[in-house]
PDB file of C-alpha atoms in Angstrom:
ATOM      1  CA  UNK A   1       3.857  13.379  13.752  1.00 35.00           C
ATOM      2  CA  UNK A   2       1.224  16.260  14.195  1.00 40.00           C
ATOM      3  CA  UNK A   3      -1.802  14.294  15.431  1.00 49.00           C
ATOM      4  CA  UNK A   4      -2.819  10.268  15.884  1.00 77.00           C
ATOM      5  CA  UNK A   5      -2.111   7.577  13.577  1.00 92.00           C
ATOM      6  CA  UNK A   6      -0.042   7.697  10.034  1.00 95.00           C
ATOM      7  CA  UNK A   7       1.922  10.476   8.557  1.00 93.00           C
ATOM      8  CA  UNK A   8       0.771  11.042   4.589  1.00 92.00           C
ATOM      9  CA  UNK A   9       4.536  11.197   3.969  1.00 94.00           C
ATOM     10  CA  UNK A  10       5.852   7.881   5.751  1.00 96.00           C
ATOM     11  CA  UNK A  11       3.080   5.894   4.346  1.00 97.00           C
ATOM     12  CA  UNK A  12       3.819   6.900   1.044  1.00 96.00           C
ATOM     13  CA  UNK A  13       7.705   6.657   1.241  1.00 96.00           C
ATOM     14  CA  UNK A  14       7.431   3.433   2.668  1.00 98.00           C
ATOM     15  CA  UNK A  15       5.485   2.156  -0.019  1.00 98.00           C
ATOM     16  CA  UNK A  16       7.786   3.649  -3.028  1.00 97.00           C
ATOM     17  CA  UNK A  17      10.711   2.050  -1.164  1.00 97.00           C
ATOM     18  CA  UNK A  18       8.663  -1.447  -1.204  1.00 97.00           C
ATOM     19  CA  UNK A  19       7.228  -1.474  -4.206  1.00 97.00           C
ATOM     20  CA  UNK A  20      10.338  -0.045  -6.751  1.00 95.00           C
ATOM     21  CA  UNK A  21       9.819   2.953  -9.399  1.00 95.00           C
ATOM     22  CA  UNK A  22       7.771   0.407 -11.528  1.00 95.00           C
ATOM     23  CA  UNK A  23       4.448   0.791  -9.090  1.00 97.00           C
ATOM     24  CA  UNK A  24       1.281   2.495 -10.546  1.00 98.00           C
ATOM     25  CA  UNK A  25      -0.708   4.905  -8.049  1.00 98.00           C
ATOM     26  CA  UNK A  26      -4.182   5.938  -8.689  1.00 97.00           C
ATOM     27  CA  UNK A  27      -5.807   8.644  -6.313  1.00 94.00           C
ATOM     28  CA  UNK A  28      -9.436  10.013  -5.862  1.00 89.00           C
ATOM     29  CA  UNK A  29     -10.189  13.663  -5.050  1.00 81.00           C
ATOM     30  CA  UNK A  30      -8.863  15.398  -1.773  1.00 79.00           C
ATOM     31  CA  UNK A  31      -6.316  14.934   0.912  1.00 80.00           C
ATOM     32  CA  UNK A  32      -4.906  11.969  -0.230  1.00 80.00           C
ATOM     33  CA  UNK A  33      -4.421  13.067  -3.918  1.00 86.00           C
ATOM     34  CA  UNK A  34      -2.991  15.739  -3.174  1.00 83.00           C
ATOM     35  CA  UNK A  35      -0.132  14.362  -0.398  1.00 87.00           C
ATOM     36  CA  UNK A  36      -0.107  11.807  -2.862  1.00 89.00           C
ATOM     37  CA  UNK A  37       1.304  14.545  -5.340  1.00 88.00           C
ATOM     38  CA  UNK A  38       3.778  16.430  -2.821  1.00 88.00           C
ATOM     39  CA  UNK A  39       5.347  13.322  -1.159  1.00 89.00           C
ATOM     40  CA  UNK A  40       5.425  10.625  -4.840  1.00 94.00           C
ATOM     41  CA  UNK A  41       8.772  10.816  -6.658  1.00 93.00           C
ATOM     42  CA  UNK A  42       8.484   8.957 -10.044  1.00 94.00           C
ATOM     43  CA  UNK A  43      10.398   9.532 -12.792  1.00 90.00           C
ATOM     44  CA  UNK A  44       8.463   8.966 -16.133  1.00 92.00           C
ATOM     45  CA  UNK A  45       4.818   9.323 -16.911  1.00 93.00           C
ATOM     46  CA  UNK A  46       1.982   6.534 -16.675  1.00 93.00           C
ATOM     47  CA  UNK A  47       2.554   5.982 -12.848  1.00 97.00           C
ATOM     48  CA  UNK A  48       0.239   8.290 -11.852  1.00 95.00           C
ATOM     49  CA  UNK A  49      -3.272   8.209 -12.567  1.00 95.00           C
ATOM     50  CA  UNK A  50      -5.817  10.848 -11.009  1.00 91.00           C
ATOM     51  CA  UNK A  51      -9.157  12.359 -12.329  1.00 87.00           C
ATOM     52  CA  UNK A  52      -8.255  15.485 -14.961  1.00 77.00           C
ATOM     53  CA  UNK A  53      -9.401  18.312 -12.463  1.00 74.00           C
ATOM     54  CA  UNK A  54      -8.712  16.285  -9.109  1.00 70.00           C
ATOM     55  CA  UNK A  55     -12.376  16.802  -8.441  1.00 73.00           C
ATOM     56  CA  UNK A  56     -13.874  13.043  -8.932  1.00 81.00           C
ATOM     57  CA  UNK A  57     -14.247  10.720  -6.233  1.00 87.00           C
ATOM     58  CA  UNK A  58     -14.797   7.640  -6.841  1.00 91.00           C
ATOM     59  CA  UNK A  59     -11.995   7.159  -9.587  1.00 95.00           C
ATOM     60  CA  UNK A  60      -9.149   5.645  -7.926  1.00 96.00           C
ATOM     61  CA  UNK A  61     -10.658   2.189  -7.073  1.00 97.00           C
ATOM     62  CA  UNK A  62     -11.870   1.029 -10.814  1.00 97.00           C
ATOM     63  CA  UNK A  63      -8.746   3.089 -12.132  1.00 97.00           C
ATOM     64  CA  UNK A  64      -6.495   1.042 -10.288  1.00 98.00           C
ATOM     65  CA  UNK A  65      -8.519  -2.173 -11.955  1.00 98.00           C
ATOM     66  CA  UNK A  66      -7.971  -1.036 -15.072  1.00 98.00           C
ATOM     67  CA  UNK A  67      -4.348  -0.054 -14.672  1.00 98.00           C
ATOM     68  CA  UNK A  68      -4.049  -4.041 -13.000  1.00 97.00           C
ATOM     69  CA  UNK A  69      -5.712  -5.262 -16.301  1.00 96.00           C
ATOM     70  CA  UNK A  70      -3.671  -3.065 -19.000  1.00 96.00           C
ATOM     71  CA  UNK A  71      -0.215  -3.597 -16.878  1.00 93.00           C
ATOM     72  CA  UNK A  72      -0.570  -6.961 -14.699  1.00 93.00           C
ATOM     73  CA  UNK A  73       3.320  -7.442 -14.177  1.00 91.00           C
ATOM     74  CA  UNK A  74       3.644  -4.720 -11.662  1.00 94.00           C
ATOM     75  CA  UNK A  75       1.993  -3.809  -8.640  1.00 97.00           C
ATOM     76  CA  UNK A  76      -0.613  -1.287  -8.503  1.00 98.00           C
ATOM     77  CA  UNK A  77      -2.248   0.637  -5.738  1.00 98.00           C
ATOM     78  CA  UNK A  78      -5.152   2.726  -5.548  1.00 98.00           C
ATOM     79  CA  UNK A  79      -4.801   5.628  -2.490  1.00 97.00           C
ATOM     80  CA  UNK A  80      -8.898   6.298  -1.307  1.00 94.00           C
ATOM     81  CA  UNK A  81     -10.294   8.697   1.049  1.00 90.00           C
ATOM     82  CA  UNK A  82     -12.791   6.557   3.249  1.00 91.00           C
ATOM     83  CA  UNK A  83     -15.647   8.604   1.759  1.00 88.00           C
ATOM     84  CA  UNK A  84     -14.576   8.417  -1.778  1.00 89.00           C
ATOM     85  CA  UNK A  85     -14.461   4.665  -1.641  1.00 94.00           C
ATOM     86  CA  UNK A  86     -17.748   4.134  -0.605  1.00 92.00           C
ATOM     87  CA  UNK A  87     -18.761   5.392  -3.794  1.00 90.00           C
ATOM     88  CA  UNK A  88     -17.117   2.503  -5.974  1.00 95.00           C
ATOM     89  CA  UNK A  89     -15.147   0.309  -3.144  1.00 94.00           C
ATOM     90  CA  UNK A  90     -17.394  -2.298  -4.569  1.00 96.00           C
ATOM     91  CA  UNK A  91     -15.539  -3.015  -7.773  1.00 97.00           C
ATOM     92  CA  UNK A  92     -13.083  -4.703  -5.630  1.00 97.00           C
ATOM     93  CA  UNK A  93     -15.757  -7.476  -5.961  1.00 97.00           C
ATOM     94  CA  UNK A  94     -14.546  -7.481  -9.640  1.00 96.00           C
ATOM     95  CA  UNK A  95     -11.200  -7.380  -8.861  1.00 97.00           C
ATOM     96  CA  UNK A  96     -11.950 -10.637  -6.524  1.00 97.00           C
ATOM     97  CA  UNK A  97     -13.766 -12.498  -8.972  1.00 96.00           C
ATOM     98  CA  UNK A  98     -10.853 -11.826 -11.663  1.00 96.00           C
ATOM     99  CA  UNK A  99      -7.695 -12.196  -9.633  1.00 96.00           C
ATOM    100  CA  UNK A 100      -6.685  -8.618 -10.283  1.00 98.00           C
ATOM    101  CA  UNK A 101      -4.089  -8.079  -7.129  1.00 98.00           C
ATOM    102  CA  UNK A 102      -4.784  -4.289  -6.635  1.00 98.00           C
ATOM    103  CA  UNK A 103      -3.578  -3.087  -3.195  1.00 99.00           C
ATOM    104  CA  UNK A 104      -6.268  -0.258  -2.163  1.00 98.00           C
ATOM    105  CA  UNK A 105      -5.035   1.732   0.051  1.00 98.00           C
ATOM    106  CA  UNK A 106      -8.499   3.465   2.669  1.00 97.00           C
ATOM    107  CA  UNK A 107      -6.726   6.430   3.932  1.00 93.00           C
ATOM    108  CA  UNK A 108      -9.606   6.765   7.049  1.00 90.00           C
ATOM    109  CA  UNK A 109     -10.547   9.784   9.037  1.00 83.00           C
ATOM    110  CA  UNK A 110     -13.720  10.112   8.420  1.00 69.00           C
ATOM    111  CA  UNK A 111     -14.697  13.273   7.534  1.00 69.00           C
ATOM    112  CA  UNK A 112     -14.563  14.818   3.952  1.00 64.00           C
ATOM    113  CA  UNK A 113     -11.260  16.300   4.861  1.00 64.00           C
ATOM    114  CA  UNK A 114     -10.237  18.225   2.224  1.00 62.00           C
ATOM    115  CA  UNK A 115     -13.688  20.222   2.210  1.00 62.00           C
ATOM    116  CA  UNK A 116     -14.053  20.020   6.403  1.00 58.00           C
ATOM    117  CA  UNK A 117     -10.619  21.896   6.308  1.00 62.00           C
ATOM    118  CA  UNK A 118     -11.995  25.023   3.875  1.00 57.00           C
ATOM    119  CA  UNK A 119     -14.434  24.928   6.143  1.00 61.00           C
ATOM    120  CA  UNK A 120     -12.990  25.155   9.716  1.00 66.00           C
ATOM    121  CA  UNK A 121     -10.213  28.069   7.886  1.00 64.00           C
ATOM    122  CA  UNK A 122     -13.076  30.423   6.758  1.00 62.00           C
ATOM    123  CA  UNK A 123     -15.692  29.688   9.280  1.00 63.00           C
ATOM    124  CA  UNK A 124     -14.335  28.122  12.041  1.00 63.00           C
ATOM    125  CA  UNK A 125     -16.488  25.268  11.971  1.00 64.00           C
ATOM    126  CA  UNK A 126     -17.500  21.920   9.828  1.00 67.00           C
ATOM    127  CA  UNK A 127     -20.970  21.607   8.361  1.00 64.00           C
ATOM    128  CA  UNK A 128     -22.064  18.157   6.497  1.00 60.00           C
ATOM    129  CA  UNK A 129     -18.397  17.111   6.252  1.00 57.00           C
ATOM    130  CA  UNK A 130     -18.202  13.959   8.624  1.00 70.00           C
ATOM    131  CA  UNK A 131     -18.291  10.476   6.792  1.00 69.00           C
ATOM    132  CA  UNK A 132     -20.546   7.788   9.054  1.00 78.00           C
ATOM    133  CA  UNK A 133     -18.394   5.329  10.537  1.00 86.00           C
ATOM    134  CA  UNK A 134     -18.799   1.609   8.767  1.00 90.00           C
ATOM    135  CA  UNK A 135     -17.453  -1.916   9.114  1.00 94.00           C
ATOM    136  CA  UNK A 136     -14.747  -1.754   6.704  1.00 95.00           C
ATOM    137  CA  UNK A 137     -13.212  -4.807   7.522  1.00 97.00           C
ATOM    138  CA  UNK A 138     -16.442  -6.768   7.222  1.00 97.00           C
ATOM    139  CA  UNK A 139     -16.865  -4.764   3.912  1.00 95.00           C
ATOM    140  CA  UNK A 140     -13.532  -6.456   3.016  1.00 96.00           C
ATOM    141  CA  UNK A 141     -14.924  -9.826   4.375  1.00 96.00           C
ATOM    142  CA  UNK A 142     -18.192 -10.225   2.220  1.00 96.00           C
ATOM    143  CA  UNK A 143     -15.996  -9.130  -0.911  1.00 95.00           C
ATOM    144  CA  UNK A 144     -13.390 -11.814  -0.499  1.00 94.00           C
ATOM    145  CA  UNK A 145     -10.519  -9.578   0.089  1.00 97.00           C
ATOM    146  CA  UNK A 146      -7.518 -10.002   2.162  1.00 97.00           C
ATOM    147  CA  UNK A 147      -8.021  -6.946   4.461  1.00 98.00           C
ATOM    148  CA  UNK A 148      -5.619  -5.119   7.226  1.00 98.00           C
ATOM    149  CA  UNK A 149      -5.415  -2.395   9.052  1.00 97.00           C
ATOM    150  CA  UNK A 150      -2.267   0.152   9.763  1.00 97.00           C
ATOM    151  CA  UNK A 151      -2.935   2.188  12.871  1.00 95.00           C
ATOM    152  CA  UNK A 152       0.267   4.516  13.317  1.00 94.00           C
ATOM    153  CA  UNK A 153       3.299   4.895  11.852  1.00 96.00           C
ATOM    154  CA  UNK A 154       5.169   1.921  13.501  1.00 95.00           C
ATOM    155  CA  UNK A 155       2.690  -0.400  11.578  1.00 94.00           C
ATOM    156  CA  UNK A 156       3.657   1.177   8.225  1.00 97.00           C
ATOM    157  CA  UNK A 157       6.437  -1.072   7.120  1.00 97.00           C
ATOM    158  CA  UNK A 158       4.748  -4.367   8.117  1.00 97.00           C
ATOM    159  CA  UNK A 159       1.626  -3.395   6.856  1.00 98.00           C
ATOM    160  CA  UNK A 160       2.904  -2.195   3.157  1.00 98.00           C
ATOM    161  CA  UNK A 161       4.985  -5.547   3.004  1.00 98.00           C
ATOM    162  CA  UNK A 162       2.326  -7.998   4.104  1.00 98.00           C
ATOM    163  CA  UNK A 163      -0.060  -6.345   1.424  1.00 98.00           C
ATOM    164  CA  UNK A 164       2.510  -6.688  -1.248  1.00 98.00           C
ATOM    165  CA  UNK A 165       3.167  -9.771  -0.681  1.00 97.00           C
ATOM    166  CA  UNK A 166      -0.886 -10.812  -0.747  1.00 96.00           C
ATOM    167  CA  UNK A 167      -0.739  -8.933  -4.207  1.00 97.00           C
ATOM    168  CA  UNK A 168       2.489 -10.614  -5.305  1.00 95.00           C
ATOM    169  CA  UNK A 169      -0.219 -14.001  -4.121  1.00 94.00           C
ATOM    170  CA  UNK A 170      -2.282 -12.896  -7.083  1.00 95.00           C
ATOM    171  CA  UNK A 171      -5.220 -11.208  -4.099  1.00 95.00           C
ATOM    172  CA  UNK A 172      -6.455  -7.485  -4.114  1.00 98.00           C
ATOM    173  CA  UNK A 173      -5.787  -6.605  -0.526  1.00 98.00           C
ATOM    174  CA  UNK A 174      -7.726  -3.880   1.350  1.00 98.00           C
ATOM    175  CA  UNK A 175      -5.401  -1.882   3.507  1.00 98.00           C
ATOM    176  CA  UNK A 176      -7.764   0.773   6.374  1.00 98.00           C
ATOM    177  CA  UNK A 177      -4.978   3.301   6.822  1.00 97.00           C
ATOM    178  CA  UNK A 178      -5.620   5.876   9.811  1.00 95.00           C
ATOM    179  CA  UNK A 179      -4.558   8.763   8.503  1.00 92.00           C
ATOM    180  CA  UNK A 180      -3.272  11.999  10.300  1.00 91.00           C
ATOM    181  CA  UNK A 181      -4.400  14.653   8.243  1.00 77.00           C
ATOM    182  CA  UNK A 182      -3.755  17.274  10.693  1.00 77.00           C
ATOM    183  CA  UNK A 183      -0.854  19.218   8.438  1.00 72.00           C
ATOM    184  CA  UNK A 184      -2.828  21.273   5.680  1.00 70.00           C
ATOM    185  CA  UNK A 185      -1.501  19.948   1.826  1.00 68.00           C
ATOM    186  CA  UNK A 186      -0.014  22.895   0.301  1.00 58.00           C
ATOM    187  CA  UNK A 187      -2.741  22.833  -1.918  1.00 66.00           C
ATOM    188  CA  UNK A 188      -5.150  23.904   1.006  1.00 65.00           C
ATOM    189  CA  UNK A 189      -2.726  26.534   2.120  1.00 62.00           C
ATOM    190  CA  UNK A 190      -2.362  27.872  -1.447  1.00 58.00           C
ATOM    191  CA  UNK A 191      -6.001  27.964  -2.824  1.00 62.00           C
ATOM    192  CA  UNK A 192      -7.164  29.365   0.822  1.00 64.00           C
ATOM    193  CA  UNK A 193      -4.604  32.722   0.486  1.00 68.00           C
ATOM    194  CA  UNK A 194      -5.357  32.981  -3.578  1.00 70.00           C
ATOM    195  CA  UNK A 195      -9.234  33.059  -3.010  1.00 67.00           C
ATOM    196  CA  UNK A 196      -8.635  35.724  -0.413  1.00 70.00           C
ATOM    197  CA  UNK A 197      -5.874  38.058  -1.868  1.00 73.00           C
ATOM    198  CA  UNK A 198      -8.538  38.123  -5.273  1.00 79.00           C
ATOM    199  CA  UNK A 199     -11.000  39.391  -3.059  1.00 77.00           C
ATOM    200  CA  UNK A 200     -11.552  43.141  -3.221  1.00 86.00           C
ATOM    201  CA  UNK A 201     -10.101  45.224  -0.100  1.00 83.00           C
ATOM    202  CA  UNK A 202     -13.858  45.907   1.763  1.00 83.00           C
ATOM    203  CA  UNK A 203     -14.465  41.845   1.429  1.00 80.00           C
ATOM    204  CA  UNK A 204     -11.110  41.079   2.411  1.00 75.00           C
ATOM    205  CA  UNK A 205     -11.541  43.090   5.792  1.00 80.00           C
ATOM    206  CA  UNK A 206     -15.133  41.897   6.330  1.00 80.00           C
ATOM    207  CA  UNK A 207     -14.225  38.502   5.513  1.00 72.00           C
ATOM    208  CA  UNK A 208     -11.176  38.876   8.459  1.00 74.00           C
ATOM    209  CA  UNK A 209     -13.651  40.914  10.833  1.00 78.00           C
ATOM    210  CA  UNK A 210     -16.575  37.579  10.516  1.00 73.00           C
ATOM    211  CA  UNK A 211     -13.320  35.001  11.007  1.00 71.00           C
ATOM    212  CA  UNK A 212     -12.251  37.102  14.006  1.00 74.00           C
ATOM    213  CA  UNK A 213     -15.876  37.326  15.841  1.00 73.00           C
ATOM    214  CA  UNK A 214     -16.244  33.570  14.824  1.00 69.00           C
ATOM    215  CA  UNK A 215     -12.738  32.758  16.601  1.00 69.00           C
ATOM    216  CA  UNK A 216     -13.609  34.526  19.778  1.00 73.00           C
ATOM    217  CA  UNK A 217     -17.263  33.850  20.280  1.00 74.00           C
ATOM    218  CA  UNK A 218     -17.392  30.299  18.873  1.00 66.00           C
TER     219      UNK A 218
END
């Protein structure tokens, strides 16, 4: 493991093993959406549900709902970055209120880390990237949802079977995942050399001369 707490890939292994090729994932925009599409094997469309340009937060939480409502024999899971979910982690109130059993996944590190990593690569620093802590568990709590938390990857298995089984209960379960994100997505790695080899020659070398001074003085 590269850093503290869960490895993108185990967590997401561990919950294709549990849940069988039958379980529908919804993402947001960032991290998780993309580890979500290196590390998911499934074999037929309709499984995978993510905004059309991977640039909407906010989608996976009501997406999930709606993939519960359209498809409520099999289990569905919504995978949320901990600042994308505060911007519609409420509809699990509606999920509550209907018995929809969506297991949202909070992958938590709070920071935008997608963006905070772009930002520490160019400049060697993060600007406006850090999500506030908050109380997710008493977030969870005034909703009515089940909630528990997964700290490291030893708590994986245990964690990923005790929410399916709340689901399989007929509950949405809210699941605070500390997630390692300290392995760039291939995704980050790619669109990080692409912008730079488009660059003319003269920007590319200034651009390398500011990133030097930056990595030395800063």
């Amino acid at each position: 493991m590269g850093g503290p707490g869960v490895t993108p890939y185990h967590l997401l292994s561990t919950l294709q093993e549990a849940l069988g090729p039958d379980a529908v994932y919804t993402t947001d925009s960032g991290n998780g959406t993309f580890l979500a599409v290196e590390c998911l094997r499934l074999d037929r469309p309709g499984l995978f549900l993510a905004p059309v340009d991977y640039s909407c937060m906010g989608y996976s939480v009501p997406a999930a709902i709606g993939a519960g409502l359209a498809r409520p024999d099999g289990p569905v899971v919504a995978l949320a970055g901990d600042g994308a979910f505060l911007m519609t982690g409420l509809e699990l109130l509606t999920a509550a209120r209907e018995g929809i059993p969506v297991q949202t996944y909070v992958l938590r590190d709070r920071e935008l880390a997608q963006i905070a990593q772009f930002q520490e690569t160019a400049y060697n620093r993060k600007a406006s990237s850090q999500v506030a802590d908050y109380d997710l568990e008493g977030l969870a709590r005034g909703l009515g949802v089940p909630f528990l938390r997964v700290t490291d990857d030893e708590d994986v298995a245990g964690g990923v079977e005790e929410a399916r089984e709340r689901a399989a209960g007929g509950s949405p379960v809210l699941v605070e995942v500390a997630i390692d994100y300290s392995r760039k997505t291939y995704f980050t790695r790619g669109v990080v050399k692409t912008n730079f080899l488009r660059l003319p020659l003269r920007d590319r070398l200034r651009f390398l001369g500011r990133a030097v001074v930056r990595r030395v003085t800063e």
